[in-house]
């Protein structure tokens, strides 16, 4: 059997259909909104990689610091023989877990991007003899059914990506993650933590304007894929801290009155000068909140690790026993 295989669970037109549905719903919503997953075409992914290297953007470095210090501990606790990574992307930080877990090991990266899965999976195989990669082209928010693989399993959701989900979406996602776990399996979750407003806003509004370009890239994606006539120059990038909900909102604010046409949807959208469209929510967390959300999904928080500055956390959870 080949050490690499790739399975597609999404229909060929699934992403195109999802984009159409999201843009139609978002541009007709009051207030207007678009989901952040549409930032990530090839250009958007390059911009995000640039963001992770900016001095203001601490989450990637903080999470990597935790993994560098705790990967061996995680491996010793979980004894995982299968590593499942949801939203795997480049799988760069995952190397630390794979190195700690050792081989033989089955790695199941899950992502909507087939090219990302191919590139990351084959690069890992080149460096890790004894690794088996079963790549899965899928949308983790739709729920997953995994093929039988050696246990115990460690299911990882890194990068703080869970913060992009609204509370009801998080509850549904965590319930689906719990459904993947056998009693001996574990769930590793990366979360950005609540901290001072200045640090948070700077991470999403850097001085070089890279995050602004990343935010506006969603308009370029819609123009290319749906024939729309958005002009990114007509919008300003905003990053705001919502104290009540404890999340950052990224928005695009229209600089003038304008009308955007989206021919593929037979849709027009009017923007008033100063009107704002939300493009991302990035929730920040506290330990007690994570504990409660995991418990509501049927999981128990077992271990909690932060970087040395207390900016980011990795939590390790397991299925809760019937007694809790």
CSV table of C-alpha atoms in Angstrom, one decimal:
chain,number,residue,atom,x,y,z
A,1,UNK,CA,0.0,0.0,0.0
A,2,UNK,CA,1.3,3.5,-0.9
A,3,UNK,CA,2.3,5.6,2.2
A,4,UNK,CA,0.2,8.5,0.6
A,5,UNK,CA,-3.4,8.5,-0.6
A,6,UNK,CA,-6.0,11.2,-1.0
A,7,UNK,CA,-9.7,10.9,-0.7
A,8,UNK,CA,-12.2,13.5,-1.9
A,9,UNK,CA,-15.4,13.7,0.1
A,10,UNK,CA,-16.5,17.1,-1.5
A,11,UNK,CA,-18.2,17.1,-4.9
A,12,UNK,CA,-16.1,18.8,-7.6
A,13,UNK,CA,-18.4,21.9,-7.5
A,14,UNK,CA,-18.9,22.0,-3.8
A,15,UNK,CA,-16.6,25.0,-3.1
A,16,UNK,CA,-18.1,26.9,-6.0
A,17,UNK,CA,-21.6,26.3,-4.8
A,18,UNK,CA,-20.6,27.2,-1.3
A,19,UNK,CA,-19.1,30.5,-2.4
A,20,UNK,CA,-22.2,31.4,-4.4
A,21,UNK,CA,-24.4,30.6,-1.4
A,22,UNK,CA,-22.3,32.6,1.0
A,23,UNK,CA,-21.9,35.6,-1.2
A,24,UNK,CA,-25.7,35.7,-2.0
A,25,UNK,CA,-26.6,35.4,1.7
A,26,UNK,CA,-23.9,37.7,2.9
A,27,UNK,CA,-24.5,40.6,0.5
A,28,UNK,CA,-28.3,40.5,1.1
A,29,UNK,CA,-27.9,40.2,4.9
A,30,UNK,CA,-28.4,43.3,7.1
A,31,UNK,CA,-25.6,44.1,8.0
A,32,UNK,CA,-23.6,42.7,5.1
A,33,UNK,CA,-21.1,39.9,6.0
A,34,UNK,CA,-18.8,37.4,4.3
A,35,UNK,CA,-17.2,34.3,6.0
A,36,UNK,CA,-13.4,34.4,6.4
A,37,UNK,CA,-12.8,31.1,4.6
A,38,UNK,CA,-12.9,32.9,1.2
A,39,UNK,CA,-9.7,34.9,2.0
A,40,UNK,CA,-7.7,31.8,1.2
A,41,UNK,CA,-7.1,31.4,-2.5
A,42,UNK,CA,-3.4,31.1,-3.5
A,43,UNK,CA,-2.8,34.8,-3.0
A,44,UNK,CA,-4.6,35.0,0.3
A,45,UNK,CA,-2.7,32.0,1.6
A,46,UNK,CA,0.6,33.7,0.7
A,47,UNK,CA,-0.6,36.9,2.5
A,48,UNK,CA,-1.5,34.9,5.6
A,49,UNK,CA,1.9,33.3,5.7
A,50,UNK,CA,3.4,36.8,5.5
A,51,UNK,CA,1.0,37.9,8.4
A,52,UNK,CA,2.4,35.1,10.6
A,53,UNK,CA,5.8,36.6,10.3
A,54,UNK,CA,4.8,40.1,11.3
A,55,UNK,CA,6.0,41.4,14.6
A,56,UNK,CA,2.4,42.3,15.6
A,57,UNK,CA,1.0,38.9,14.9
A,58,UNK,CA,1.9,36.7,17.9
A,59,UNK,CA,-0.5,33.7,17.7
A,60,UNK,CA,1.6,31.5,15.3
A,61,UNK,CA,4.8,32.1,17.3
A,62,UNK,CA,3.1,31.6,20.6
A,63,UNK,CA,1.5,28.3,19.6
A,64,UNK,CA,4.7,27.0,18.1
A,65,UNK,CA,6.5,27.8,21.4
A,66,UNK,CA,4.0,25.7,23.3
A,67,UNK,CA,4.4,22.8,20.8
A,68,UNK,CA,8.1,23.0,21.0
A,69,UNK,CA,8.0,22.7,24.8
A,70,UNK,CA,5.0,20.3,25.1
A,71,UNK,CA,4.9,18.0,22.1
A,72,UNK,CA,6.8,15.3,23.9
A,73,UNK,CA,4.5,15.6,26.8
A,74,UNK,CA,1.5,15.4,24.5
A,75,UNK,CA,2.9,12.3,22.9
A,76,UNK,CA,3.5,10.6,26.2
A,77,UNK,CA,0.0,11.4,27.5
A,78,UNK,CA,-1.9,10.4,24.3
A,79,UNK,CA,0.3,7.5,23.0
A,80,UNK,CA,-1.5,8.3,19.7
A,81,UNK,CA,-0.8,6.1,16.7
A,82,UNK,CA,-3.1,8.2,14.4
A,83,UNK,CA,-3.0,12.0,14.2
A,84,UNK,CA,-6.0,13.7,12.6
A,85,UNK,CA,-5.5,17.4,11.8
A,86,UNK,CA,-8.6,19.5,11.0
A,87,UNK,CA,-7.9,22.4,8.7
A,88,UNK,CA,-4.3,21.2,8.2
A,89,UNK,CA,-3.2,23.8,5.6
A,90,UNK,CA,0.6,23.6,5.3
A,91,UNK,CA,1.0,21.2,8.2
A,92,UNK,CA,4.1,23.1,9.3
A,93,UNK,CA,3.6,23.1,13.1
A,94,UNK,CA,2.3,19.6,12.9
A,95,UNK,CA,5.8,18.4,12.2
A,96,UNK,CA,6.6,19.0,15.9
A,97,UNK,CA,3.8,16.6,16.9
A,98,UNK,CA,4.8,14.0,14.3
A,99,UNK,CA,8.4,14.1,15.5
A,100,UNK,CA,7.3,13.6,19.1
A,101,UNK,CA,4.8,10.8,18.3
A,102,UNK,CA,7.3,8.9,16.3
A,103,UNK,CA,6.6,6.2,13.7
A,104,UNK,CA,4.9,4.1,12.7
A,105,UNK,CA,2.2,6.8,12.6
A,106,UNK,CA,-0.9,7.4,10.5
A,107,UNK,CA,-1.5,11.1,9.7
A,108,UNK,CA,-4.9,12.3,8.4
A,109,UNK,CA,-4.7,15.9,7.3
A,110,UNK,CA,-8.2,17.3,6.5
A,111,UNK,CA,-8.5,20.4,4.4
A,112,UNK,CA,-10.6,21.9,1.5
A,113,UNK,CA,-7.5,22.5,-0.6
A,114,UNK,CA,-6.3,19.5,-2.5
A,115,UNK,CA,-3.1,21.2,-3.6
A,116,UNK,CA,-2.2,22.1,0.1
A,117,UNK,CA,-2.8,18.5,1.1
A,118,UNK,CA,-0.7,17.1,-1.7
A,119,UNK,CA,2.2,19.5,-1.1
A,120,UNK,CA,2.2,19.1,2.7
A,121,UNK,CA,1.6,15.4,2.8
A,122,UNK,CA,4.4,14.5,0.3
A,123,UNK,CA,6.8,16.9,2.1
A,124,UNK,CA,6.2,15.2,5.4
A,125,UNK,CA,6.7,11.7,3.9
A,126,UNK,CA,10.0,12.7,2.5
A,127,UNK,CA,11.2,13.6,6.0
A,128,UNK,CA,9.5,10.9,8.0
A,129,UNK,CA,10.0,7.3,6.9
A,130,UNK,CA,7.4,5.1,8.5
A,131,UNK,CA,4.7,7.8,8.2
A,132,UNK,CA,1.5,6.9,6.4
A,133,UNK,CA,-0.6,9.9,5.1
A,134,UNK,CA,-4.3,9.5,4.4
A,135,UNK,CA,-5.2,13.0,3.1
A,136,UNK,CA,-8.9,14.0,3.2
A,137,UNK,CA,-10.4,16.7,1.0
A,138,UNK,CA,-13.3,17.7,3.2
A,139,UNK,CA,-15.0,20.6,5.0
A,140,UNK,CA,-14.6,19.8,8.7
A,141,UNK,CA,-17.6,21.9,9.6
A,142,UNK,CA,-19.8,19.4,7.8
A,143,UNK,CA,-18.8,16.6,10.1
A,144,UNK,CA,-16.5,13.7,9.2
A,145,UNK,CA,-16.5,10.0,9.1
A,146,UNK,CA,-13.0,8.6,9.4
A,147,UNK,CA,-11.9,5.2,8.1
A,148,UNK,CA,-10.6,2.7,10.7
A,149,UNK,CA,-7.0,3.5,11.6
A,150,UNK,CA,-4.7,2.5,14.5
A,151,UNK,CA,-5.6,3.9,17.9
A,152,UNK,CA,-5.4,5.8,20.1
A,153,UNK,CA,-6.2,8.8,17.9
A,154,UNK,CA,-5.2,12.4,18.6
A,155,UNK,CA,-7.5,14.9,16.8
A,156,UNK,CA,-5.9,18.3,16.5
A,157,UNK,CA,-7.4,21.7,15.6
A,158,UNK,CA,-4.6,24.2,15.8
A,159,UNK,CA,-4.0,27.9,15.0
A,160,UNK,CA,-6.8,29.4,17.0
A,161,UNK,CA,-9.1,28.8,13.9
A,162,UNK,CA,-12.0,27.8,16.2
A,163,UNK,CA,-12.2,31.6,17.0
A,164,UNK,CA,-13.5,32.2,13.5
A,165,UNK,CA,-16.7,30.2,14.4
A,166,UNK,CA,-19.6,32.0,16.0
A,167,UNK,CA,-20.8,30.4,19.3
A,168,UNK,CA,-23.5,28.2,17.8
A,169,UNK,CA,-21.0,27.1,15.1
A,170,UNK,CA,-18.4,26.3,17.7
A,171,UNK,CA,-20.9,24.2,19.6
A,172,UNK,CA,-21.8,22.2,16.5
A,173,UNK,CA,-18.1,21.8,15.6
A,174,UNK,CA,-17.1,20.6,19.0
A,175,UNK,CA,-20.0,18.1,19.1
A,176,UNK,CA,-18.8,16.7,15.7
A,177,UNK,CA,-15.2,16.5,17.0
A,178,UNK,CA,-16.5,14.6,20.1
A,179,UNK,CA,-18.3,12.2,17.8
A,180,UNK,CA,-15.0,11.3,16.2
A,181,UNK,CA,-13.5,10.2,19.5
A,182,UNK,CA,-13.3,6.7,20.9
A,183,UNK,CA,-12.9,6.5,24.7
A,184,UNK,CA,-9.1,6.3,24.5
A,185,UNK,CA,-8.8,9.2,22.0
A,186,UNK,CA,-7.9,12.8,22.7
A,187,UNK,CA,-8.6,16.3,21.2
A,188,UNK,CA,-6.0,19.0,21.0
A,189,UNK,CA,-7.3,22.6,20.6
A,190,UNK,CA,-5.4,25.8,20.0
A,191,UNK,CA,-7.0,29.0,21.2
A,192,UNK,CA,-6.0,32.6,21.3
A,193,UNK,CA,-6.5,34.2,24.8
A,194,UNK,CA,-8.2,37.4,25.9
A,195,UNK,CA,-5.6,40.1,26.5
A,196,UNK,CA,-5.2,43.9,26.3
A,197,UNK,CA,-7.1,45.6,23.4
A,198,UNK,CA,-4.0,47.3,21.9
A,199,UNK,CA,-2.2,44.0,21.4
A,200,UNK,CA,-5.2,42.3,19.9
A,201,UNK,CA,-6.1,45.1,17.5
A,202,UNK,CA,-2.5,45.4,16.3
A,203,UNK,CA,-2.4,41.7,15.5
A,204,UNK,CA,-5.2,42.3,13.0
A,205,UNK,CA,-4.2,45.8,11.8
A,206,UNK,CA,-0.4,45.7,11.2
A,207,UNK,CA,1.6,48.8,10.4
A,208,UNK,CA,2.7,47.4,7.0
A,209,UNK,CA,-0.9,46.9,5.8
A,210,UNK,CA,-0.5,43.2,5.1
A,211,UNK,CA,-3.7,42.3,7.0
A,212,UNK,CA,-5.5,45.0,5.1
A,213,UNK,CA,-4.5,43.4,1.8
A,214,UNK,CA,-5.5,40.0,3.2
A,215,UNK,CA,-8.9,41.3,4.2
A,216,UNK,CA,-9.5,42.9,0.8
A,217,UNK,CA,-8.5,39.8,-1.0
A,218,UNK,CA,-12.0,38.4,-0.4
A,219,UNK,CA,-13.2,41.0,-2.9
A,220,UNK,CA,-10.7,39.8,-5.5
A,221,UNK,CA,-11.8,36.2,-5.0
A,222,UNK,CA,-15.5,37.2,-5.6
A,223,UNK,CA,-14.5,39.3,-8.6
A,224,UNK,CA,-12.6,36.4,-10.2
A,225,UNK,CA,-14.9,33.6,-9.3
A,226,UNK,CA,-18.3,35.3,-9.8
A,227,UNK,CA,-17.5,38.1,-12.3
A,228,UNK,CA,-18.2,40.8,-9.7
A,229,UNK,CA,-16.9,44.3,-10.0
A,230,UNK,CA,-15.7,45.0,-6.5
A,231,UNK,CA,-12.8,47.5,-6.5
A,232,UNK,CA,-10.8,46.9,-3.3
A,233,UNK,CA,-9.7,50.5,-3.4
A,234,UNK,CA,-13.3,51.5,-2.6
A,235,UNK,CA,-12.9,49.9,0.9
A,236,UNK,CA,-10.9,50.5,4.1
A,237,UNK,CA,-9.8,47.8,6.4
A,238,UNK,CA,-11.0,47.9,10.0
A,239,UNK,CA,-10.1,45.7,13.0
A,240,UNK,CA,-12.2,46.3,16.1
A,241,UNK,CA,-12.4,44.8,19.6
A,242,UNK,CA,-15.8,43.8,20.7
A,243,UNK,CA,-15.6,43.8,24.5
A,244,UNK,CA,-18.9,42.2,25.1
A,245,UNK,CA,-18.4,39.2,22.9
A,246,UNK,CA,-14.6,39.2,23.4
A,247,UNK,CA,-13.8,38.9,19.8
A,248,UNK,CA,-12.0,40.9,17.1
A,249,UNK,CA,-14.1,41.8,14.1
A,250,UNK,CA,-12.5,42.6,10.7
A,251,UNK,CA,-14.6,44.7,8.5
A,252,UNK,CA,-14.5,46.5,5.2
A,253,UNK,CA,-15.9,50.0,5.1
A,254,UNK,CA,-17.1,51.6,1.9
A,255,UNK,CA,-15.3,54.9,1.1
A,256,UNK,CA,-18.2,56.2,-1.0
A,257,UNK,CA,-21.7,55.3,-2.2
A,258,UNK,CA,-21.4,52.5,-4.7
A,259,UNK,CA,-23.2,49.6,-6.3
A,260,UNK,CA,-21.5,46.3,-6.9
A,261,UNK,CA,-22.7,43.9,-9.6
A,262,UNK,CA,-22.3,40.1,-9.2
A,263,UNK,CA,-23.3,38.7,-12.6
A,264,UNK,CA,-23.0,35.0,-11.7
A,265,UNK,CA,-25.7,35.5,-9.1
A,266,UNK,CA,-27.7,38.1,-11.0
A,267,UNK,CA,-27.3,40.2,-8.0
A,268,UNK,CA,-26.5,43.9,-7.2
A,269,UNK,CA,-25.5,45.2,-3.8
A,270,UNK,CA,-25.6,48.8,-2.8
A,271,UNK,CA,-23.2,50.2,-0.3
A,272,UNK,CA,-23.6,53.6,1.4
A,273,UNK,CA,-20.5,55.7,2.2
A,274,UNK,CA,-19.3,54.5,5.5
A,275,UNK,CA,-21.2,51.2,5.5
A,276,UNK,CA,-19.3,48.3,7.0
A,277,UNK,CA,-19.3,44.6,6.0
A,278,UNK,CA,-18.0,42.1,8.5
A,279,UNK,CA,-15.5,39.6,7.0
A,280,UNK,CA,-14.1,37.8,10.1
A,281,UNK,CA,-14.8,37.2,13.7
A,282,UNK,CA,-11.8,36.0,15.7
A,283,UNK,CA,-13.0,35.1,19.2
A,284,UNK,CA,-10.5,35.1,22.1
A,285,UNK,CA,-10.9,32.7,25.1
A,286,UNK,CA,-10.5,32.1,28.8
A,287,UNK,CA,-9.7,28.8,30.4
A,288,UNK,CA,-13.1,28.6,32.1
A,289,UNK,CA,-14.9,29.3,28.9
A,290,UNK,CA,-13.0,26.6,27.0
A,291,UNK,CA,-13.7,24.1,29.8
A,292,UNK,CA,-17.4,24.9,29.7
A,293,UNK,CA,-17.7,24.6,25.9
A,294,UNK,CA,-15.8,21.3,25.8
A,295,UNK,CA,-18.0,20.0,28.6
A,296,UNK,CA,-21.1,21.0,26.7
A,297,UNK,CA,-19.8,18.9,23.8
A,298,UNK,CA,-19.2,15.9,26.0
A,299,UNK,CA,-15.4,16.4,26.5
A,300,UNK,CA,-13.4,17.0,29.6
A,301,UNK,CA,-10.4,19.4,29.7
A,302,UNK,CA,-7.4,17.4,31.0
A,303,UNK,CA,-4.4,19.6,30.4
A,304,UNK,CA,-4.0,23.4,29.7
A,305,UNK,CA,-0.7,24.8,28.5
A,306,UNK,CA,0.1,28.4,27.5
A,307,UNK,CA,3.2,30.1,26.1
A,308,UNK,CA,5.5,31.9,28.5
A,309,UNK,CA,3.7,35.2,28.1
A,310,UNK,CA,0.2,33.7,28.5
A,311,UNK,CA,-1.0,34.8,25.1
A,312,UNK,CA,-2.1,31.5,23.6
A,313,UNK,CA,-3.2,28.1,24.9
A,314,UNK,CA,-3.3,24.5,23.9
A,315,UNK,CA,-5.8,22.4,25.7
A,316,UNK,CA,-6.0,18.6,25.6
A,317,UNK,CA,-9.4,17.0,26.2
A,318,UNK,CA,-10.8,13.5,26.3
A,319,UNK,CA,-14.3,12.1,26.0
A,320,UNK,CA,-16.1,12.7,29.3
A,321,UNK,CA,-17.2,9.6,31.2
A,322,UNK,CA,-20.9,9.1,31.8
A,323,UNK,CA,-20.3,10.4,35.4
A,324,UNK,CA,-18.6,13.5,33.9
